[in-house]
mmCIF file of C-alpha atoms in Angstrom:
data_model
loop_
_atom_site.group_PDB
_atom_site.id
_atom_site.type_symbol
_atom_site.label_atom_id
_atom_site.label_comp_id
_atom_site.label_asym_id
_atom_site.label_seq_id
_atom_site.Cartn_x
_atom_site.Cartn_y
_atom_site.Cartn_z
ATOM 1 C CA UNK A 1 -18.106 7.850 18.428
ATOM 2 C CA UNK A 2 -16.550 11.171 16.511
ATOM 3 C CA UNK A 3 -13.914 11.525 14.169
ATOM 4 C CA UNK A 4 -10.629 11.830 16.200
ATOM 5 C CA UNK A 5 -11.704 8.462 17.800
ATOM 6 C CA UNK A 6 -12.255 6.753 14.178
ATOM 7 C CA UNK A 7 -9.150 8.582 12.813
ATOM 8 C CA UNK A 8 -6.862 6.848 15.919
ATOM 9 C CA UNK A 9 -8.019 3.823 15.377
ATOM 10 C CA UNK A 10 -8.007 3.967 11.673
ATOM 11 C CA UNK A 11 -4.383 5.203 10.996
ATOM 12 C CA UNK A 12 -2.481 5.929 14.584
ATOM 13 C CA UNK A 13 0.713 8.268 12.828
ATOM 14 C CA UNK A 14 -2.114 10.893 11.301
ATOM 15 C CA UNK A 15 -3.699 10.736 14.611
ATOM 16 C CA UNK A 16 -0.132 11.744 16.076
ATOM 17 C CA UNK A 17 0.007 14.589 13.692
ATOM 18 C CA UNK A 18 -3.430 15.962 13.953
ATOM 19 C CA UNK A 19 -3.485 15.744 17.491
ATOM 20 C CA UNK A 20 -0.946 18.428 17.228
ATOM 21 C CA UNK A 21 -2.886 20.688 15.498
ATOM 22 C CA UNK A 22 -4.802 23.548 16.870
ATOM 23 C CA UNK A 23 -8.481 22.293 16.777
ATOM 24 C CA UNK A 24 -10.347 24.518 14.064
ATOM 25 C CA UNK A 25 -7.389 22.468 11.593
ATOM 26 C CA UNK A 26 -7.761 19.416 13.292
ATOM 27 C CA UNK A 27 -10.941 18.876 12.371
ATOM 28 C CA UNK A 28 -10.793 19.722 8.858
ATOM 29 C CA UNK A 29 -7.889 17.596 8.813
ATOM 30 C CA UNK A 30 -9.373 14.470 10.358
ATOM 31 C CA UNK A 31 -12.899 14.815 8.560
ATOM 32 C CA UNK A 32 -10.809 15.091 4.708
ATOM 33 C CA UNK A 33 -8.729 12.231 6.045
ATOM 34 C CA UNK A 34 -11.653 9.790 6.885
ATOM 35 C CA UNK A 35 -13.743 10.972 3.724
ATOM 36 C CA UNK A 36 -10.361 9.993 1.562
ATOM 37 C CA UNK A 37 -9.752 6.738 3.505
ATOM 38 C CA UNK A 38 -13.801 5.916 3.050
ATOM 39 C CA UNK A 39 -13.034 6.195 -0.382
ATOM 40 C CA UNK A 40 -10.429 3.880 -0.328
ATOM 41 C CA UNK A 41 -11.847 1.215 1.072
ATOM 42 C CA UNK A 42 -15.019 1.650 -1.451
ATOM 43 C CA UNK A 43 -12.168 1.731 -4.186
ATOM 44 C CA UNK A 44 -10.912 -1.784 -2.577
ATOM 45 C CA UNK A 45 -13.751 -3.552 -1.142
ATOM 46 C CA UNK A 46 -13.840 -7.122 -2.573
ATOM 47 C CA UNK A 47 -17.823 -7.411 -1.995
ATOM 48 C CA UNK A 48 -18.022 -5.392 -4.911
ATOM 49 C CA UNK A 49 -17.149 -5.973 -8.839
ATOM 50 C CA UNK A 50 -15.131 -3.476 -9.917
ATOM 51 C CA UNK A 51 -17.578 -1.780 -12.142
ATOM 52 C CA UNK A 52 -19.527 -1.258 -8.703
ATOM 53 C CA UNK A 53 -16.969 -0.043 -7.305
ATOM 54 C CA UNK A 54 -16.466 2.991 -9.779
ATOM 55 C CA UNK A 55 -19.998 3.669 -9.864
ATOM 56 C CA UNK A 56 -19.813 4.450 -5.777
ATOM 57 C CA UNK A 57 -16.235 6.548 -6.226
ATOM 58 C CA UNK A 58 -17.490 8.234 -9.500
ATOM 59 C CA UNK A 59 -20.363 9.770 -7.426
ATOM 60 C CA UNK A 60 -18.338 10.006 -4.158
ATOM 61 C CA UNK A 61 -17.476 13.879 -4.099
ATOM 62 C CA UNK A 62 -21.175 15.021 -5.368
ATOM 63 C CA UNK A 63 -22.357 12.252 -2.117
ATOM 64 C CA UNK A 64 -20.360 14.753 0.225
ATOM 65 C CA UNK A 65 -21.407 17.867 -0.356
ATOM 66 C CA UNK A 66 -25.068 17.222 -1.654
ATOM 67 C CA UNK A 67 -25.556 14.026 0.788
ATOM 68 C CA UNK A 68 -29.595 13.107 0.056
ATOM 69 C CA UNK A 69 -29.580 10.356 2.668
ATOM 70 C CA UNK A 70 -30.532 7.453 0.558
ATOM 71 C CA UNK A 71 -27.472 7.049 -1.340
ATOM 72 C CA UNK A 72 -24.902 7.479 2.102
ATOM 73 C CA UNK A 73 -27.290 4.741 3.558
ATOM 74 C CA UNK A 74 -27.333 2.434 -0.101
ATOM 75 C CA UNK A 75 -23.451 2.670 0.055
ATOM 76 C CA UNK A 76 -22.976 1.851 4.133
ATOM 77 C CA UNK A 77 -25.342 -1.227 3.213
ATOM 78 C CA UNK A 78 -23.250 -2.607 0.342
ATOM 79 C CA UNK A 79 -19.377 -2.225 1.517
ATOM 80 C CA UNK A 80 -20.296 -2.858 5.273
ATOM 81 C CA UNK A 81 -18.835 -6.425 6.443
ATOM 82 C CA UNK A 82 -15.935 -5.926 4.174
ATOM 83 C CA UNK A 83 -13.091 -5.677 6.539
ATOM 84 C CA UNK A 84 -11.718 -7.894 8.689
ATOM 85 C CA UNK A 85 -9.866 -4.746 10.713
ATOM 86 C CA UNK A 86 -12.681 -4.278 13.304
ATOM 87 C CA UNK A 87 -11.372 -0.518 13.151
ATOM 88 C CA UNK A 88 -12.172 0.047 9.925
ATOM 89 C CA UNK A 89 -15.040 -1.682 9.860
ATOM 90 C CA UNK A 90 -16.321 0.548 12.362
ATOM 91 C CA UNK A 91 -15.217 3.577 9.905
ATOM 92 C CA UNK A 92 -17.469 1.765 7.447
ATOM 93 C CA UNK A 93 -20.390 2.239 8.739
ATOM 94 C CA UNK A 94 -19.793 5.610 10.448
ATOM 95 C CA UNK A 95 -19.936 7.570 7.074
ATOM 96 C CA UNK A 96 -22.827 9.053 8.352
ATOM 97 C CA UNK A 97 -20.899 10.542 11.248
ATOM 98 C CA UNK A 98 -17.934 11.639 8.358
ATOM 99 C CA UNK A 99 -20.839 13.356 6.337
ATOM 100 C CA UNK A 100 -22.027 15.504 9.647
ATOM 101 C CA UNK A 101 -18.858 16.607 10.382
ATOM 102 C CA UNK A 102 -17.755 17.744 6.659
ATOM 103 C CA UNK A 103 -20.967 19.728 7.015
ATOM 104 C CA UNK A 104 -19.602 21.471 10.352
ATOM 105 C CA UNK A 105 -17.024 23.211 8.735
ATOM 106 C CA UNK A 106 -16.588 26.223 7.245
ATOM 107 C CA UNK A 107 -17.149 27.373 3.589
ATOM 108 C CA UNK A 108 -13.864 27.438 2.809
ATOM 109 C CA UNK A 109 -12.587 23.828 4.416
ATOM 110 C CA UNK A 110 -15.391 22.455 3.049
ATOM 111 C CA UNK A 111 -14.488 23.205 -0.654
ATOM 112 C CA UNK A 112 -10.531 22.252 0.065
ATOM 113 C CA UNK A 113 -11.893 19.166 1.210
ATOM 114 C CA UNK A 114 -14.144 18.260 -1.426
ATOM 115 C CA UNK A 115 -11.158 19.211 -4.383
ATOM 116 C CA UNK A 116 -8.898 16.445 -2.448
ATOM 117 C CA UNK A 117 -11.568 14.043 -2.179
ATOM 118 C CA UNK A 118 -12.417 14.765 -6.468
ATOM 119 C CA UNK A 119 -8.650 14.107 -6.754
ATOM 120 C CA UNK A 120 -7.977 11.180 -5.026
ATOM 121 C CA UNK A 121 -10.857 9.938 -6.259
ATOM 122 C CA UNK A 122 -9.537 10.612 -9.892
ATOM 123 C CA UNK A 123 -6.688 8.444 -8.644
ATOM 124 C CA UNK A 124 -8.419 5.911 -7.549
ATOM 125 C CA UNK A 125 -10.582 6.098 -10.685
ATOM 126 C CA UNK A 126 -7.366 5.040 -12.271
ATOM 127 C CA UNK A 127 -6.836 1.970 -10.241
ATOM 128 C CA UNK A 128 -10.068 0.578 -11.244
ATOM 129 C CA UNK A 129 -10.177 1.002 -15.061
ATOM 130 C CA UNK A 130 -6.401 0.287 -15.675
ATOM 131 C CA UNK A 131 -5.740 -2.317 -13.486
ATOM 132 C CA UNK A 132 -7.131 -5.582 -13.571
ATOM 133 C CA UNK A 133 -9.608 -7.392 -11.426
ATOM 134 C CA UNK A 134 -7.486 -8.872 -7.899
ATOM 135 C CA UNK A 135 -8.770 -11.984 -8.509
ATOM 136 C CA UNK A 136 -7.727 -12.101 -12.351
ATOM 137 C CA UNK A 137 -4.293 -13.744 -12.481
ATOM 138 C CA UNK A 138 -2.454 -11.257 -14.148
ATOM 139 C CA UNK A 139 -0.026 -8.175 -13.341
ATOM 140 C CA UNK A 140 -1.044 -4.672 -15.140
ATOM 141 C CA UNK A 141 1.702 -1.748 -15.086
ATOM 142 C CA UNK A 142 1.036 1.964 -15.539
ATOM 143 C CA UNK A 143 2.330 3.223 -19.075
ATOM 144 C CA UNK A 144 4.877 5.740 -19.037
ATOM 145 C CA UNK A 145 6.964 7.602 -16.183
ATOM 146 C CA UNK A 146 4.559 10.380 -16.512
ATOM 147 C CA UNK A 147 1.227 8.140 -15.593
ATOM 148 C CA UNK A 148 3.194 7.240 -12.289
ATOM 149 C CA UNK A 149 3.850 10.864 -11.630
ATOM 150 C CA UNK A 150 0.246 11.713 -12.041
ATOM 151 C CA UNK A 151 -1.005 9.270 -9.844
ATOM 152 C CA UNK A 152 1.332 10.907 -6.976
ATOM 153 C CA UNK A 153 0.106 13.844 -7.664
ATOM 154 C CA UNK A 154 -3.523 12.983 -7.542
ATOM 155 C CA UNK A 155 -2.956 10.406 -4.406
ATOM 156 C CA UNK A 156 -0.427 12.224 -2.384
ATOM 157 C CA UNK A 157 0.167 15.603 -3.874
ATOM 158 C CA UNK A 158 -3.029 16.577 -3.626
ATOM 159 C CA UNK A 159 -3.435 16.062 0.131
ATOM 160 C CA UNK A 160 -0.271 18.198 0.002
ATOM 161 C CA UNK A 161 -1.746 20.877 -1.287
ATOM 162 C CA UNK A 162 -5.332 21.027 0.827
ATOM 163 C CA UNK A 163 -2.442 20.384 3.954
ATOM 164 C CA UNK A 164 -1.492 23.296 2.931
ATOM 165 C CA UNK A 165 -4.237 25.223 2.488
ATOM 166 C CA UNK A 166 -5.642 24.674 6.046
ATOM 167 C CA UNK A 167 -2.423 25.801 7.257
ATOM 168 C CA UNK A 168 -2.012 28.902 5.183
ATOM 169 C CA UNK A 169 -5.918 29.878 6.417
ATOM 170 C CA UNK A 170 -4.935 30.061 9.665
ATOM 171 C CA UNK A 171 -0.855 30.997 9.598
ATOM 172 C CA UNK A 172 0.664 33.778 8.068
ATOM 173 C CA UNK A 173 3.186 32.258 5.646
ATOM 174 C CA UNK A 174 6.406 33.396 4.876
ATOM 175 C CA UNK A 175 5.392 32.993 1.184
ATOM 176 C CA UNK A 176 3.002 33.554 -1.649
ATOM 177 C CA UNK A 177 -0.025 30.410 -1.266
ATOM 178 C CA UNK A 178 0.512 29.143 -4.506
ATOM 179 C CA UNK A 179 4.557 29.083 -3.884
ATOM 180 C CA UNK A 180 3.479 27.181 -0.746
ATOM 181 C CA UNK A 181 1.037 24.755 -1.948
ATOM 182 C CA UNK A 182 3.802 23.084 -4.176
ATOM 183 C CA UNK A 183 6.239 22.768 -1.874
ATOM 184 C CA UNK A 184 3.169 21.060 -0.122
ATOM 185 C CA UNK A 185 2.253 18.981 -3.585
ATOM 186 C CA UNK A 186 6.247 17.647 -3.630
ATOM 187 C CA UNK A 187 6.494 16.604 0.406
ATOM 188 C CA UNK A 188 3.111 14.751 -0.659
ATOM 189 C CA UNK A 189 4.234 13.405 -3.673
ATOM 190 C CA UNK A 190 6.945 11.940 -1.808
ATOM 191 C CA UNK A 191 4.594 10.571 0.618
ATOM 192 C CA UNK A 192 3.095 8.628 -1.731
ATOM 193 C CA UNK A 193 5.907 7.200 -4.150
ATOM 194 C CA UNK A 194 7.437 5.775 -0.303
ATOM 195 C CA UNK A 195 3.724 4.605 0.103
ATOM 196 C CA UNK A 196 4.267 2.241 -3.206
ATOM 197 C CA UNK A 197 7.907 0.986 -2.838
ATOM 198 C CA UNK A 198 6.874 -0.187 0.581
ATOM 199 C CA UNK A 199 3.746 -1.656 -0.765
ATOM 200 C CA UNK A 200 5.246 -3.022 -3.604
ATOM 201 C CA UNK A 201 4.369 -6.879 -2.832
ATOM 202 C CA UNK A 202 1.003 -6.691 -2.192
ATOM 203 C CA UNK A 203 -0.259 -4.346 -5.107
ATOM 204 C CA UNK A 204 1.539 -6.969 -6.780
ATOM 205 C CA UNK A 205 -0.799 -9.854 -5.679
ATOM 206 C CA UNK A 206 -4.016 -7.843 -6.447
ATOM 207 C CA UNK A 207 -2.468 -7.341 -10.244
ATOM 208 C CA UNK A 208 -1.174 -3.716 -9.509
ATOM 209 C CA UNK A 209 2.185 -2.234 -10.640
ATOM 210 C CA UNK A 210 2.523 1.206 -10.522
ATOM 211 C CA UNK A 211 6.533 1.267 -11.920
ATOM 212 C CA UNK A 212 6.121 1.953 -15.483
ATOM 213 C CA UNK A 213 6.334 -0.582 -18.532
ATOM 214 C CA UNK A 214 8.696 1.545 -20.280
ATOM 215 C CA UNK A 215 11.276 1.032 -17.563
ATOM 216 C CA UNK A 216 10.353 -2.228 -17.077
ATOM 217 C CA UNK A 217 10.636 -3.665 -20.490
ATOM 218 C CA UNK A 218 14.419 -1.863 -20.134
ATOM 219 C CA UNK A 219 15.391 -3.453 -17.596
ATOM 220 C CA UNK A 220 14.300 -6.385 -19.524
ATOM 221 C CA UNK A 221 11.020 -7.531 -17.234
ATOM 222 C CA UNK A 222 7.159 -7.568 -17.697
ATOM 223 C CA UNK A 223 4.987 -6.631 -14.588
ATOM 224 C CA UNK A 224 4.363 -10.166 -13.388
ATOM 225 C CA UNK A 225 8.147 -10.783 -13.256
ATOM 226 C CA UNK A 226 8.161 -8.992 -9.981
ATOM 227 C CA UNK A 227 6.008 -11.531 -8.108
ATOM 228 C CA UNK A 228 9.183 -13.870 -8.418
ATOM 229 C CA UNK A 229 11.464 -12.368 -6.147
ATOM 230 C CA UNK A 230 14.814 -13.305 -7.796
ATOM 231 C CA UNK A 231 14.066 -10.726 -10.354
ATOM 232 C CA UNK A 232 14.856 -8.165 -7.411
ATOM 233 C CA UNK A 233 18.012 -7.061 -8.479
ATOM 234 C CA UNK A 234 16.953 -6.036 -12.048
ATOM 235 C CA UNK A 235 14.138 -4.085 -10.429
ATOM 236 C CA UNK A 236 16.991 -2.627 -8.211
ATOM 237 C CA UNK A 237 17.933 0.576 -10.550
ATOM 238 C CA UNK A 238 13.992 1.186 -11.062
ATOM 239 C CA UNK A 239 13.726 1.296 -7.358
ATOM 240 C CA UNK A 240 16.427 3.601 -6.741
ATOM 241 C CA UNK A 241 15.713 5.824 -9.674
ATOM 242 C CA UNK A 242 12.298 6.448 -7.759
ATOM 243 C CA UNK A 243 13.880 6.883 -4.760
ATOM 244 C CA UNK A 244 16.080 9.559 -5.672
ATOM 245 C CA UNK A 245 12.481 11.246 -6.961
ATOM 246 C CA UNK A 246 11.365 10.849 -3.409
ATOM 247 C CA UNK A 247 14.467 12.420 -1.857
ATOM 248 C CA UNK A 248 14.229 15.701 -4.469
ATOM 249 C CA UNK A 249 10.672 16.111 -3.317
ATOM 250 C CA UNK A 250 11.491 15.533 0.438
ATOM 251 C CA UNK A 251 13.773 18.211 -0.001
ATOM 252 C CA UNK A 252 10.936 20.966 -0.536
ATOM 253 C CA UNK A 253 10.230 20.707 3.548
ATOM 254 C CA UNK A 254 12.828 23.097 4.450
ATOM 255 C CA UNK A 255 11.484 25.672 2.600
ATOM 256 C CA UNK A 256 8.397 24.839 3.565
ATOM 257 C CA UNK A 257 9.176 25.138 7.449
ATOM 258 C CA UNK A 258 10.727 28.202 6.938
ATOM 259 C CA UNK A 259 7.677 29.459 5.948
ATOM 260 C CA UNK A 260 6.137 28.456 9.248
ATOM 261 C CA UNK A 261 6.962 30.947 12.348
ATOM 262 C CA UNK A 262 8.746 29.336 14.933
ATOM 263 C CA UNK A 263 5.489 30.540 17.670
ATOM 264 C CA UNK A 264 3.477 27.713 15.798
ATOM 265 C CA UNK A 265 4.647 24.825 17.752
ATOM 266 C CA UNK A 266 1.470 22.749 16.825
ATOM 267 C CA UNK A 267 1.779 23.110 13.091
ATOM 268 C CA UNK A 268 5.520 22.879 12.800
ATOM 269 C CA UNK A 269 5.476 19.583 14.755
ATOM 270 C CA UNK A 270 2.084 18.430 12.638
ATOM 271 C CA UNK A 271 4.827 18.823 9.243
ATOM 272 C CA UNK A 272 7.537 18.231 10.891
ATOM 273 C CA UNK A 273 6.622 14.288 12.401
ATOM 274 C CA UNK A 274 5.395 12.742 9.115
ATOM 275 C CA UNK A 275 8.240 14.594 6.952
ATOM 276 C CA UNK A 276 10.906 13.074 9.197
ATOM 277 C CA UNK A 277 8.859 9.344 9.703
ATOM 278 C CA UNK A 278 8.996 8.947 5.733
ATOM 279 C CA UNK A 279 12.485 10.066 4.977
ATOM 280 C CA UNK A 280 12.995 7.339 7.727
ATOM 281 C CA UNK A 281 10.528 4.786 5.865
ATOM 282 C CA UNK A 282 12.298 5.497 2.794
ATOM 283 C CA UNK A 283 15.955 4.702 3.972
ATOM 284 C CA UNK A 284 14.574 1.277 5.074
ATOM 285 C CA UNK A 285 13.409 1.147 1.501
ATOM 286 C CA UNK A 286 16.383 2.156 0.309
ATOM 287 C CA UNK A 287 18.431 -0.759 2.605
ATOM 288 C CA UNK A 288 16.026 -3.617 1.955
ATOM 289 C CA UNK A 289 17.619 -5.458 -0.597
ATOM 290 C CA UNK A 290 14.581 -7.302 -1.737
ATOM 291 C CA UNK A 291 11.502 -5.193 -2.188
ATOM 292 C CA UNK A 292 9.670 -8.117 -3.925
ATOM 293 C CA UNK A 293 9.701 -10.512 -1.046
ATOM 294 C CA UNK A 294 5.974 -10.087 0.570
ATOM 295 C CA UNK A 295 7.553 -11.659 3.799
ATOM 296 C CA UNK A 296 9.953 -8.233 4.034
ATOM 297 C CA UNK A 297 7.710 -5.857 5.541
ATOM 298 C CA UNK A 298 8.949 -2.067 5.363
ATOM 299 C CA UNK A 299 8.098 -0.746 8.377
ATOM 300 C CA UNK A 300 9.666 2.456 11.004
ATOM 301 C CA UNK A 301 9.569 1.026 14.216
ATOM 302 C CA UNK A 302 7.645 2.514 17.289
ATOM 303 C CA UNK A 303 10.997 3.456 18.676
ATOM 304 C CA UNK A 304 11.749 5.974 15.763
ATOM 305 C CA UNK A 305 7.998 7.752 16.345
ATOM 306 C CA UNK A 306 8.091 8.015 19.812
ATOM 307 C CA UNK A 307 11.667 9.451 19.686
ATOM 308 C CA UNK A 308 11.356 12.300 16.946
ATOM 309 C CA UNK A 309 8.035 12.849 19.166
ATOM 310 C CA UNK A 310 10.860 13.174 22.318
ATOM 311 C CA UNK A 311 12.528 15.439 20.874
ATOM 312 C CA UNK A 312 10.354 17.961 19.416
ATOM 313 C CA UNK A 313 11.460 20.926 20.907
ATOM 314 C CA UNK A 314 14.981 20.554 19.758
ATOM 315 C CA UNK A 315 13.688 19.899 16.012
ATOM 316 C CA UNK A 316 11.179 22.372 15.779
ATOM 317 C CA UNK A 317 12.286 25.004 17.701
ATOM 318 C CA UNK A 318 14.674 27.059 14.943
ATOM 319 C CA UNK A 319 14.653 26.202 11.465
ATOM 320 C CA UNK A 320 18.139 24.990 11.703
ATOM 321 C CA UNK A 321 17.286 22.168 13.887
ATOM 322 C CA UNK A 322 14.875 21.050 11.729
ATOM 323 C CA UNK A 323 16.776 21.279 8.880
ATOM 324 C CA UNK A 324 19.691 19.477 10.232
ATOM 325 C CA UNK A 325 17.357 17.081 11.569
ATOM 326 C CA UNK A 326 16.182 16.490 7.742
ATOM 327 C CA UNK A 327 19.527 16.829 6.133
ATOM 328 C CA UNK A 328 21.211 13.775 8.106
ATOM 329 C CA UNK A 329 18.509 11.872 7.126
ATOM 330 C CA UNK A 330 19.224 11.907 3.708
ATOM 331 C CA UNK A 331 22.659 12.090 3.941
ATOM 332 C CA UNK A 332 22.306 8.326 4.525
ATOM 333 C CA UNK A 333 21.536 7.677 1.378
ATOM 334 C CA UNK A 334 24.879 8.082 -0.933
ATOM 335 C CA UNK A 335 26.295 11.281 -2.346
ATOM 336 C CA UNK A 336 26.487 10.347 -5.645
ATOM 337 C CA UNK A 337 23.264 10.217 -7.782
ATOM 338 C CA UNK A 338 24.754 6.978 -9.585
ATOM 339 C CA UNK A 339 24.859 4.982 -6.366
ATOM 340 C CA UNK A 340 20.906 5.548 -6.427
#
């Protein structure tokens, strides 16, 4: 076992990407990816109270880079067995294998990839003390629009940002780092929002709403009013007042792959694939007329990957391409801001 095999089996679409990359990136990539997604499933495990929970994802970051052996082994022992995905049960108890590889790279991936995993765990630090327990009966919402822009930030900006930073410590950039890294934070904040519209339903059912009260309560609902899906249409606007968000930060990969020269195939087509695969996502989004019903599952199908994977060299070969590539994408969605 290694970590490209536990990163196919644990999320095929990231495997697509990193595959793609030249290998001193790919494994950075793949090792922060796993280390994030461990945390996730410590952050969700249902063998454990949620107080447990944050106690294991508090200490999380200081496990990875000072691992001492008897708390990697304490945590495989409690979370193992808690998911039914024989993949991911796999990646379970392989953290081990996760903690050897962090220590293979160098100083400087090391230290991006402990700052994502202290963010993302801040995020999911949020999930556990504001939300209530799944098995509670009741619906919780995020406060204001900011806390739901903070928790993109921290769950998908973030991994924007150390994407970036592997790329700009191996590619010359057409820009200053910092100027890079946040058009990296926005194509990951985007990420993410399209991550909870699609997921909408089933945060739902654990108690989690990430849309904010304050536009709930104007559009005259409380959180648990969205488990009853003929409040859909009054959760319409809020829906496509986030999507518009998403769109605006989608937006930012142009720049970005202008930055990129045109001789690096691998990490033009490692941005390009997942930036193209969510502005798809999020057009489903924006066409499924009721994001509340858990039998409506938003999903791209395999069609759509394989075929931006076809043809590659015609949207990644001059920035043009892949900015007309991007631009009739969301030119789907309509023109005018108030039909959003």
């Amino acid at each position: 076992m290694d970590t490209q095999t536990l990163l196919k089996q644990t999320s095929r679409s990231l495997y697509l990407s990193a595959r793609a990359l030249p290998h001193p990136v790919r494994d950075a990539f793949s090792t922060a990816y796993l280390l994030c997604r461990y945390a996730d499933s410590i952050a969700d495990t249902a063998l454990l109270p949620p107080e447990r929970r944050l106690y294991w994802i508090t200490r999380y970051p200081d496990m990875i880079a000072h691992p001492d052996g008897a708390q990697p082994e304490q945590l495989v022992r409690e979370i193992s067995g808690s998911s039914a995905n024989p993949y991911e049960e796999k990646l379970l108890q392989n953290f081990p294998l996760c903690l050897e590889a962090f220590q293979r790279l160098n100083a400087a991936q090391q230290a991006a990839t402990l700052e994502v995993a202290r963010r993302v765990c801040e995020g999911m630090q949020i999930d556990l003390t504001t939300f209530p327990a799944e098995n509670a009966g009741t619906v919780k919402a995020l406060a204001t629009e900011k806390d739901l822009e903070n928790y993109c930030h921290l769950m998908g900006g973030a991994p924007g940002i150390f994407w970036s930073r592997l790329i700009a410590s191996t590619v010359k950039i057409g820009l200053p780092e910092q100027d890079f890294c946040q058009l990296g934070r926005n194509i990951g904040d985007a990420l993410q929002i399209v991550n909870i519209l699609r997921d909408l339903p089933r945060d739902l059912r654990i108690g989690r709403c990430y849309f904010p009260i304050t536009e709930l309560s104007a559009a005259g609902l409380a959180p648990a009013d969205l488990l009853n899906e003929e409040n859909a249409p009054r959760f319409e606007p809020i829906k496509r007042k986030w999507i518009l968000w998403a769109i605006e930060k989608l937006a930012s990969a142009h720049a970005y792959m202008q930055t990129l020269p045109l001789t690096q195939v691998r990490h033009r087509a490692a941005v390009a694939w997942p930036v193209l695969w969510t502005a798809d996502t999020l057009y489903k989004v924006f066409l499924e007329n009721n994001l509340l019903d858990p039998a409506h599952k938003v999903k791209i199908s395999r069609q759509i990957i394989y075929a931006t994977m076809l043809f590659t060299p015609l949207i990644i070969g001059t920035n043009a391409g892949f900015s007309a590539c991007l631009q009739c994408k969301l030119n789907k969605f309509p023109s005018d801001k108030k039909g959003l």
